[in-house]
Coordinates of C-alpha atoms in Angstrom, one line a residue:
M1 CA -18.5 -18.9 -48.5
L2 CA -20.4 -15.4 -49.5
R3 CA -23.5 -17.7 -49.6
V4 CA -22.8 -19.8 -46.8
K5 CA -23.0 -16.8 -44.2
L6 CA -25.5 -15.9 -45.5
V7 CA -27.3 -19.1 -45.0
K8 CA -26.1 -18.7 -41.4
L9 CA -27.3 -15.0 -41.2
M10 CA -30.5 -16.4 -42.4
L11 CA -31.1 -19.6 -40.2
L12 CA -30.3 -16.7 -37.4
L13 CA -33.2 -14.3 -38.4
L14 CA -35.5 -17.1 -39.0
T15 CA -34.7 -19.0 -35.4
G16 CA -34.9 -15.7 -33.6
S17 CA -38.3 -15.2 -35.5
V18 CA -40.1 -18.3 -34.4
L19 CA -38.9 -18.7 -30.5
P20 CA -40.3 -16.4 -29.0
Q21 CA -43.9 -18.0 -30.4
L22 CA -43.1 -21.4 -29.4
V23 CA -42.2 -19.7 -25.8
I24 CA -45.2 -18.0 -26.1
A25 CA -47.2 -20.9 -26.8
Q26 CA -45.7 -23.2 -24.1
Q27 CA -46.8 -20.7 -21.3
Q28 CA -48.7 -21.6 -19.1
V29 CA -52.5 -19.5 -18.7
T30 CA -53.7 -19.2 -15.0
L31 CA -57.1 -18.4 -14.2
K32 CA -55.9 -15.0 -13.3
D33 CA -53.9 -14.6 -16.5
A34 CA -57.7 -15.2 -18.7
L35 CA -59.5 -12.9 -16.5
T36 CA -56.7 -10.1 -16.6
Y37 CA -56.8 -10.7 -20.8
A38 CA -60.3 -10.7 -20.6
L39 CA -60.9 -7.6 -19.1
Q40 CA -58.4 -6.1 -21.8
N41 CA -59.5 -7.6 -24.8
N42 CA -62.8 -9.1 -24.8
T43 CA -65.8 -7.0 -26.9
K44 CA -68.3 -6.4 -24.7
V45 CA -65.9 -4.9 -21.7
R46 CA -64.6 -3.0 -24.5
N47 CA -67.7 -1.5 -25.9
A48 CA -69.2 -1.0 -22.9
K49 CA -66.0 1.3 -22.0
L50 CA -66.8 3.7 -25.0
D51 CA -70.2 3.7 -23.8
I52 CA -68.2 5.7 -20.8
E53 CA -66.7 7.9 -23.4
G54 CA -69.9 8.4 -25.0
G55 CA -71.5 9.2 -21.8
R56 CA -69.3 12.2 -21.5
Y57 CA -69.9 13.3 -25.0
K58 CA -73.5 13.8 -24.4
V59 CA -72.8 15.9 -21.1
E60 CA -71.2 17.8 -23.0
E61 CA -74.0 17.9 -25.9
V62 CA -76.2 18.7 -23.8
R63 CA -74.3 22.0 -21.7
A64 CA -74.0 23.1 -25.0
Q65 CA -77.4 24.4 -24.9
A66 CA -77.0 26.2 -21.1
L67 CA -74.2 28.1 -23.0
P68 CA -74.5 31.0 -25.7
Q69 CA -75.3 30.6 -29.3
L70 CA -73.7 32.4 -31.4
T71 CA -74.1 32.2 -35.1
G72 CA -73.0 34.3 -38.3
N73 CA -75.0 34.6 -41.4
V74 CA -73.7 36.2 -44.9
G75 CA -76.6 37.3 -47.9
L76 CA -75.8 38.5 -51.3
T77 CA -78.9 39.5 -53.3
Y78 CA -79.7 40.8 -56.8
N79 CA -83.0 42.1 -57.5
P80 CA -83.7 42.5 -61.1
I81 CA -87.0 44.6 -60.5
I82 CA -86.9 47.0 -58.2
G83 CA -89.9 47.3 -56.3
Q84 CA -91.8 50.6 -55.8
L85 CA -92.9 52.9 -52.9
V86 CA -96.3 54.8 -54.4
A87 CA -96.8 58.1 -52.0
N88 CA -99.0 61.6 -52.0
F89 CA -96.6 64.2 -52.3
G90 CA -97.7 68.1 -51.4
G91 CA -101.0 66.2 -54.0
E92 CA -98.2 64.8 -56.5
T93 CA -98.3 61.1 -56.9
Q94 CA -94.8 60.4 -57.1
A95 CA -93.2 56.9 -57.5
I96 CA -89.9 55.7 -55.1
K97 CA -87.7 52.9 -55.6
L98 CA -86.7 50.6 -52.6
G99 CA -83.5 49.4 -52.6
Q100 CA -81.0 49.0 -55.0
N101 CA -80.0 46.2 -57.4
W102 CA -77.4 44.7 -55.6
N103 CA -78.0 44.3 -51.6
S104 CA -75.1 42.2 -49.2
T105 CA -75.7 41.4 -45.9
A106 CA -73.7 40.1 -43.0
G107 CA -74.6 39.9 -39.5
V108 CA -73.8 37.6 -36.1
Q109 CA -76.8 36.2 -33.7
L110 CA -76.1 36.0 -29.9
S111 CA -78.5 33.7 -27.4
Q112 CA -78.4 33.2 -24.1
Q113 CA -79.9 30.8 -22.4
L114 CA -81.0 32.9 -18.8
F115 CA -83.5 30.5 -17.0
N116 CA -84.5 27.3 -18.8
Q117 CA -85.5 24.4 -16.3
Q118 CA -85.3 21.7 -19.3
V119 CA -82.4 22.4 -20.3
F120 CA -81.1 22.3 -16.7
T121 CA -82.6 19.7 -15.6
G122 CA -81.3 17.8 -19.1
L123 CA -77.6 18.7 -17.9
Q124 CA -78.8 16.4 -14.5
A125 CA -79.9 13.6 -16.6
A126 CA -76.8 13.4 -18.9
R127 CA -74.6 13.5 -15.4
S128 CA -76.3 10.9 -14.2
S129 CA -76.3 9.1 -17.7
E130 CA -72.7 9.0 -17.7
E131 CA -72.4 7.4 -14.3
Y132 CA -75.3 4.8 -15.8
Y133 CA -72.6 3.7 -18.6
S134 CA -70.1 3.7 -16.1
L135 CA -71.7 1.2 -14.2
T136 CA -72.7 -1.1 -16.4
S137 CA -69.0 -1.6 -17.9
Q138 CA -68.6 -2.2 -14.3
L139 CA -71.2 -5.2 -14.4
T140 CA -70.6 -6.3 -17.7
E141 CA -66.7 -6.7 -16.2
E142 CA -68.3 -8.8 -13.8
Q143 CA -70.4 -10.9 -15.7
I144 CA -67.3 -11.5 -18.5
I145 CA -65.4 -12.7 -15.1
E146 CA -68.1 -15.0 -14.2
L147 CA -68.3 -16.7 -17.8
V148 CA -63.9 -16.8 -18.2
A149 CA -64.1 -18.4 -14.8
N150 CA -66.7 -20.9 -15.7
N151 CA -65.7 -21.7 -18.8
Y152 CA -62.2 -22.3 -17.4
Y153 CA -62.9 -24.6 -14.5
Q154 CA -65.1 -26.7 -17.7
V155 CA -61.3 -26.5 -19.3
L156 CA -60.1 -27.9 -16.8
V157 CA -62.5 -30.9 -15.6
N158 CA -62.2 -32.3 -19.0
R159 CA -58.6 -32.9 -18.9
Q160 CA -59.0 -34.0 -15.7
Q161 CA -61.2 -36.9 -17.0
L162 CA -58.7 -37.3 -20.1
N163 CA -56.2 -38.1 -17.5
V164 CA -58.6 -40.5 -16.4
I165 CA -59.7 -42.1 -19.2
D166 CA -55.6 -41.8 -20.0
T167 CA -54.8 -44.8 -17.1
N168 CA -58.2 -46.8 -18.0
I169 CA -56.9 -47.4 -21.6
K170 CA -53.5 -48.0 -19.9
N171 CA -54.8 -50.7 -17.4
V172 CA -57.0 -52.5 -19.9
K173 CA -54.4 -52.7 -22.2
I174 CA -51.7 -54.6 -19.0
V175 CA -55.3 -57.0 -18.9
E176 CA -55.7 -57.0 -22.9
K177 CA -51.8 -58.4 -22.8
I178 CA -52.6 -60.5 -19.8
V179 CA -55.6 -62.7 -21.5
S180 CA -53.8 -62.6 -25.2
N181 CA -51.1 -64.8 -23.8
Q182 CA -53.8 -66.7 -21.7
F183 CA -55.2 -67.1 -25.0
K184 CA -52.4 -68.1 -26.6
N185 CA -51.3 -70.8 -24.1
G186 CA -55.1 -72.1 -24.4
L187 CA -55.4 -70.5 -20.9
A188 CA -58.8 -68.0 -22.1
R189 CA -61.2 -68.1 -24.1
K190 CA -61.4 -65.7 -28.0
I191 CA -64.6 -64.2 -26.7
D192 CA -63.0 -63.3 -23.6
V193 CA -59.7 -61.5 -26.2
D194 CA -62.8 -59.8 -28.2
R195 CA -64.4 -57.9 -24.9
I196 CA -61.6 -57.0 -24.2
N197 CA -60.6 -55.5 -27.6
V198 CA -64.3 -54.0 -27.4
N199 CA -63.9 -52.5 -24.0
L200 CA -60.8 -50.4 -25.1
T201 CA -61.8 -49.4 -28.7
N202 CA -64.7 -47.6 -26.7
L203 CA -62.3 -46.3 -24.0
T204 CA -60.2 -45.0 -26.9
T205 CA -63.5 -44.0 -28.9
Q206 CA -64.4 -41.9 -26.1
R207 CA -60.7 -40.5 -25.0
E208 CA -61.2 -38.8 -28.8
Q209 CA -64.5 -37.5 -27.7
T210 CA -62.5 -36.1 -25.3
I211 CA -60.1 -34.4 -26.6
N212 CA -62.8 -32.8 -29.4
A213 CA -64.9 -31.2 -26.6
I214 CA -61.7 -29.9 -24.5
T215 CA -60.8 -28.3 -27.7
Q216 CA -64.0 -27.2 -28.5
L217 CA -64.3 -26.1 -24.6
E218 CA -61.0 -24.0 -24.8
N219 CA -62.3 -22.1 -28.2
Q220 CA -65.0 -20.9 -26.0
L221 CA -62.5 -20.5 -23.3
K222 CA -60.2 -18.0 -25.6
F223 CA -63.2 -16.8 -27.6
S224 CA -65.0 -15.2 -23.9
M225 CA -61.5 -14.2 -23.2
G226 CA -61.4 -11.9 -26.6
M227 CA -58.5 -14.0 -27.7
P228 CA -58.3 -15.5 -31.5
V229 CA -59.2 -18.8 -31.4
S230 CA -56.4 -20.2 -33.0
T231 CA -54.0 -18.6 -30.4
P232 CA -52.6 -22.2 -28.6
I233 CA -53.1 -21.8 -24.2
I234 CA -52.5 -24.2 -21.5
L235 CA -53.3 -24.5 -18.1
P236 CA -52.2 -25.7 -15.4
A237 CA -53.6 -28.6 -13.7
T238 CA -53.2 -27.8 -10.3
E239 CA -55.9 -25.0 -10.6
L240 CA -58.7 -27.7 -9.8
T241 CA -57.9 -28.8 -6.5
E242 CA -60.2 -30.6 -3.7
V243 CA -62.2 -28.9 -1.2
T244 CA -61.5 -29.8 2.9
T245 CA -64.0 -26.4 4.0
L246 CA -66.5 -24.6 3.9
P247 CA -66.1 -20.4 3.2
V248 CA -67.8 -19.0 5.9
F249 CA -71.6 -17.5 5.6
T250 CA -73.0 -15.1 6.6
D251 CA -77.6 -14.5 7.2
S252 CA -77.4 -11.8 4.8
I253 CA -75.6 -10.0 2.4
D254 CA -75.1 -6.4 1.9
L255 CA -77.4 -5.5 -1.1
A256 CA -75.6 -2.0 -1.0
N257 CA -72.1 -3.0 -2.3
R258 CA -73.9 -5.5 -5.3
T259 CA -73.3 -3.4 -9.0
E260 CA -77.0 -4.5 -9.8
V261 CA -78.4 -2.6 -7.2
K262 CA -76.2 0.5 -8.2
L263 CA -77.3 0.1 -11.3
L264 CA -80.9 0.2 -10.3
N265 CA -80.7 3.5 -8.2
N266 CA -78.9 5.2 -10.8
Q267 CA -81.8 4.1 -12.8
D268 CA -84.8 5.2 -10.3
K269 CA -82.7 8.7 -10.4
L270 CA -82.8 9.0 -14.2
L271 CA -86.7 8.4 -14.1
S272 CA -87.4 10.8 -11.7
L273 CA -85.1 13.3 -13.6
Q274 CA -87.5 12.6 -17.2
R275 CA -90.2 12.8 -15.2
K276 CA -88.7 16.5 -13.7
A277 CA -88.2 17.0 -17.1
Y278 CA -91.8 16.8 -18.2
V279 CA -92.8 18.6 -15.8
A280 CA -90.3 21.5 -16.6
E281 CA -92.3 22.0 -19.8
Y282 CA -95.0 24.1 -17.5
Y283 CA -92.4 26.8 -16.3
P284 CA -91.9 30.0 -18.5
S285 CA -88.3 30.1 -19.8
L286 CA -85.7 33.3 -21.0
A287 CA -83.3 34.0 -23.0
L288 CA -80.9 36.9 -23.8
T289 CA -80.6 37.8 -27.5
G290 CA -78.6 39.8 -29.5
N291 CA -77.6 40.5 -33.1
Y292 CA -75.8 43.5 -35.6
T293 CA -76.1 43.2 -38.8
Y294 CA -74.4 44.9 -41.3
S295 CA -76.1 45.6 -45.0
S296 CA -74.8 47.2 -48.0
Q297 CA -76.9 48.4 -50.9
S298 CA -75.8 49.3 -55.1
D299 CA -76.9 49.6 -58.5
G300 CA -74.1 47.7 -59.3
F301 CA -72.0 44.6 -58.6
D302 CA -71.3 45.3 -54.7
F303 CA -70.2 43.4 -52.0
L304 CA -70.2 45.0 -48.4
K305 CA -70.0 48.7 -49.9
S306 CA -66.9 48.0 -52.3
N307 CA -67.5 50.7 -54.1
A308 CA -68.1 54.3 -53.6
A309 CA -71.6 54.8 -54.9
A310 CA -72.6 52.1 -52.3
I311 CA -74.8 53.3 -49.4
G312 CA -73.9 50.6 -46.1
Y313 CA -75.2 51.0 -42.6
G314 CA -75.6 48.4 -39.8
A315 CA -78.1 47.8 -37.1
S316 CA -77.9 46.1 -33.8
A317 CA -80.3 45.0 -31.3
V318 CA -80.5 43.4 -27.7
G319 CA -83.7 41.7 -26.0
L320 CA -85.3 39.8 -23.3
T321 CA -87.6 36.6 -24.6
L322 CA -90.0 35.2 -22.6
K323 CA -92.0 32.1 -23.6
V324 CA -94.9 31.4 -21.4
P325 CA -96.5 28.0 -22.2
I326 CA -100.0 28.4 -21.8
F327 CA -101.8 25.1 -23.3
N328 CA -100.6 22.0 -25.4
G329 CA -103.6 20.1 -25.6
F330 CA -102.7 18.1 -22.1
L331 CA -99.4 16.9 -24.1
T332 CA -97.1 17.6 -21.1
R333 CA -99.7 15.8 -18.8
S334 CA -100.1 13.1 -20.7
K335 CA -96.2 12.6 -20.8
I336 CA -95.8 13.1 -16.6
R337 CA -98.5 10.2 -15.8
Q338 CA -96.4 8.0 -18.2
A339 CA -93.4 9.3 -16.4
D340 CA -95.2 8.0 -13.3
V341 CA -96.3 4.3 -14.3
N342 CA -92.5 3.9 -15.5
I343 CA -91.4 4.8 -12.1
K344 CA -94.0 2.3 -10.2
K345 CA -92.6 -0.5 -12.8
A346 CA -89.3 0.5 -12.2
Q347 CA -90.1 -0.6 -8.2
E348 CA -91.6 -3.3 -8.9
S349 CA -88.7 -4.6 -10.8
R350 CA -86.7 -3.8 -8.0
K351 CA -88.3 -6.2 -6.0
E352 CA -88.0 -9.0 -7.9
S353 CA -84.5 -7.5 -8.9
V354 CA -83.6 -7.5 -4.9
N355 CA -85.5 -11.0 -4.3
S356 CA -83.4 -12.7 -7.3
L357 CA -80.3 -11.7 -5.9
N358 CA -81.1 -13.0 -2.0
L359 CA -81.8 -16.2 -3.5
A360 CA -78.7 -16.4 -5.7
Y361 CA -76.8 -16.2 -2.9
E362 CA -79.3 -18.7 -0.6
N363 CA -78.5 -21.3 -3.2
A364 CA -75.3 -20.2 -3.4
K365 CA -74.6 -21.7 0.1
I366 CA -77.2 -24.5 -0.4
Q367 CA -74.9 -25.9 -3.6
L368 CA -71.1 -25.1 -1.7
R369 CA -73.0 -27.5 1.3
N370 CA -74.1 -29.7 -1.2
N371 CA -70.8 -29.9 -3.6
L372 CA -68.8 -30.1 -0.5
N373 CA -71.0 -33.4 0.7
T374 CA -70.2 -35.0 -2.8
I375 CA -66.8 -34.4 -3.0
K376 CA -66.0 -36.1 0.0
S377 CA -67.8 -39.3 -0.4
Q378 CA -67.0 -39.3 -4.3
R379 CA -63.4 -39.5 -2.9
K380 CA -63.9 -42.4 -0.7
N381 CA -65.7 -43.4 -3.4
A382 CA -62.9 -43.0 -5.8
D383 CA -60.5 -44.4 -3.2
L384 CA -62.4 -47.4 -2.4
A385 CA -63.3 -48.1 -6.2
Q386 CA -59.6 -48.2 -7.0
E387 CA -59.0 -50.6 -4.3
I388 CA -61.5 -53.1 -4.9
Y389 CA -60.5 -53.1 -9.0
K390 CA -56.7 -53.3 -7.4
S391 CA -57.7 -56.2 -5.6
T392 CA -59.8 -57.6 -7.9
Q393 CA -57.1 -57.2 -10.8
N394 CA -54.7 -59.1 -8.7
N395 CA -57.5 -61.9 -8.1
Y396 CA -57.9 -61.9 -11.6
N397 CA -54.6 -62.1 -12.4
N398 CA -54.5 -65.4 -10.0
G399 CA -57.4 -66.6 -11.4
L400 CA -59.8 -66.1 -8.9
A401 CA -62.4 -63.5 -10.3
S402 CA -63.1 -63.7 -13.8
L403 CA -62.9 -61.6 -16.6
T404 CA -66.5 -59.5 -16.2
D405 CA -65.8 -58.9 -12.4
L406 CA -62.6 -57.0 -13.8
L407 CA -64.5 -55.1 -16.4
D408 CA -67.6 -54.2 -14.1
T409 CA -64.9 -53.0 -11.6
E410 CA -62.9 -51.3 -14.4
N411 CA -66.1 -49.0 -15.4
A412 CA -67.1 -48.4 -11.2
L413 CA -63.5 -46.6 -11.2
T414 CA -64.0 -44.9 -14.1
S415 CA -67.1 -44.0 -12.8
A416 CA -66.7 -42.6 -9.7
Q417 CA -63.8 -40.7 -10.8
N418 CA -65.5 -39.1 -13.2
S419 CA -67.9 -38.2 -10.2
Y420 CA -65.9 -37.0 -8.5
T421 CA -64.4 -34.3 -11.2
Q422 CA -67.7 -33.2 -11.7
A423 CA -68.6 -32.4 -8.0
L424 CA -65.2 -30.6 -7.9
L425 CA -66.2 -28.4 -10.8
N426 CA -69.7 -27.7 -9.1
Y427 CA -68.2 -26.7 -6.0
K428 CA -66.3 -24.2 -8.1
I429 CA -69.1 -22.7 -10.2
A430 CA -71.0 -22.5 -6.4
E431 CA -68.3 -20.8 -5.5
I432 CA -68.2 -18.1 -8.1
Q433 CA -71.7 -17.8 -7.4
L434 CA -71.2 -16.6 -4.2
I435 CA -68.3 -14.7 -4.3
K436 CA -70.3 -12.4 -6.5
S437 CA -73.7 -12.6 -4.6
N438 CA -70.8 -10.8 -1.9
G439 CA -70.3 -8.9 -4.5
N440 CA -66.7 -9.1 -4.7
I441 CA -66.2 -11.4 -8.4
K442 CA -63.1 -8.7 -9.5
S443 CA -61.3 -10.1 -6.2
L444 CA -60.9 -13.0 -9.3
V445 CA -58.6 -11.1 -10.9
Q446 CA -56.2 -10.1 -8.3

């Protein structure tokens, strides 16, 4: 009896541990779910956030140079042979020992920058670097959103193509059954049966290839999300729907809202501060210094006057240190000129980047218009191909159409349906580019 209860308990525990996994495995992953998961788990996004944290520590590192610098030192010295000072006292030459066998010291030193333009400029640059890492993290998130969304729609398109193949296989099997019966009754040729079987085999092979392609695309999607590739996911088929109207277009876009432009502005600021830091090398620097040292000397082992025979004394000093650069072989001038060249290069790169952003926006508008027209025409074409196939199939059943006509219309239907699905994908990708061009790529997550 006890054994039976233990078995039941184990079954309950196993069931409780397995069911949650099954529930998770059956959950559908929408586009928003995929993007939210990616922003939390993608390695590039995480590293970019770590760069932000590292940037804060970089600011603290530079700020430390402007704060007081305090150091301590302790020393113990043994002098086996003590040096002597030879001097003449009252016409008599005498030798005086300089020190004792054991010397010990302990002290502190203080240094505070009062004026150092290089340090102050470096602090400004460090703060700008922190902003740079923040903008880089934001740009990385936008790039990951674009990548995941494209991969997501790729999976949906291939799944729809798989549905098309399954429908075609179902239709061909119906025809194959009819032709086989006709052949048994002497109303069809064996070559007709073979042609149907060849077509069915080709469709089956195409189905296997499409399934493999879907698996690869799903793995790529999970990888871009930062999800373990072994995790099963299900995408709802309703995500890829028919498009009937275009979004509202503007003549131009507000580039100031683009993260890429904000990043360019920050880079310009950093380059300017770098030049300013080089110029600061011409400036003098002023620092406050101070120190205190306590020393002890004894003819026996001693540390800081630990015995009565030891002699201990203290010493301190406070001063100002002014450093004035005079000539360094035109080193600073060369650095400043290199900084000027880098600033000019950044200005040229900005022109190209701005032009590239405008180009992407204009191309996205053109692609959306073209793809919408393609969607409408391919939708009509697919509907017409479906009607032709049904009519040809009916004529074939009544002996009014040949098998060749039926197979040709079936191939035309498959091509039209796949073209329509591909047009939907192209539209979605262009739509993502348009949203990105307007600086609203994160709206896909909302």
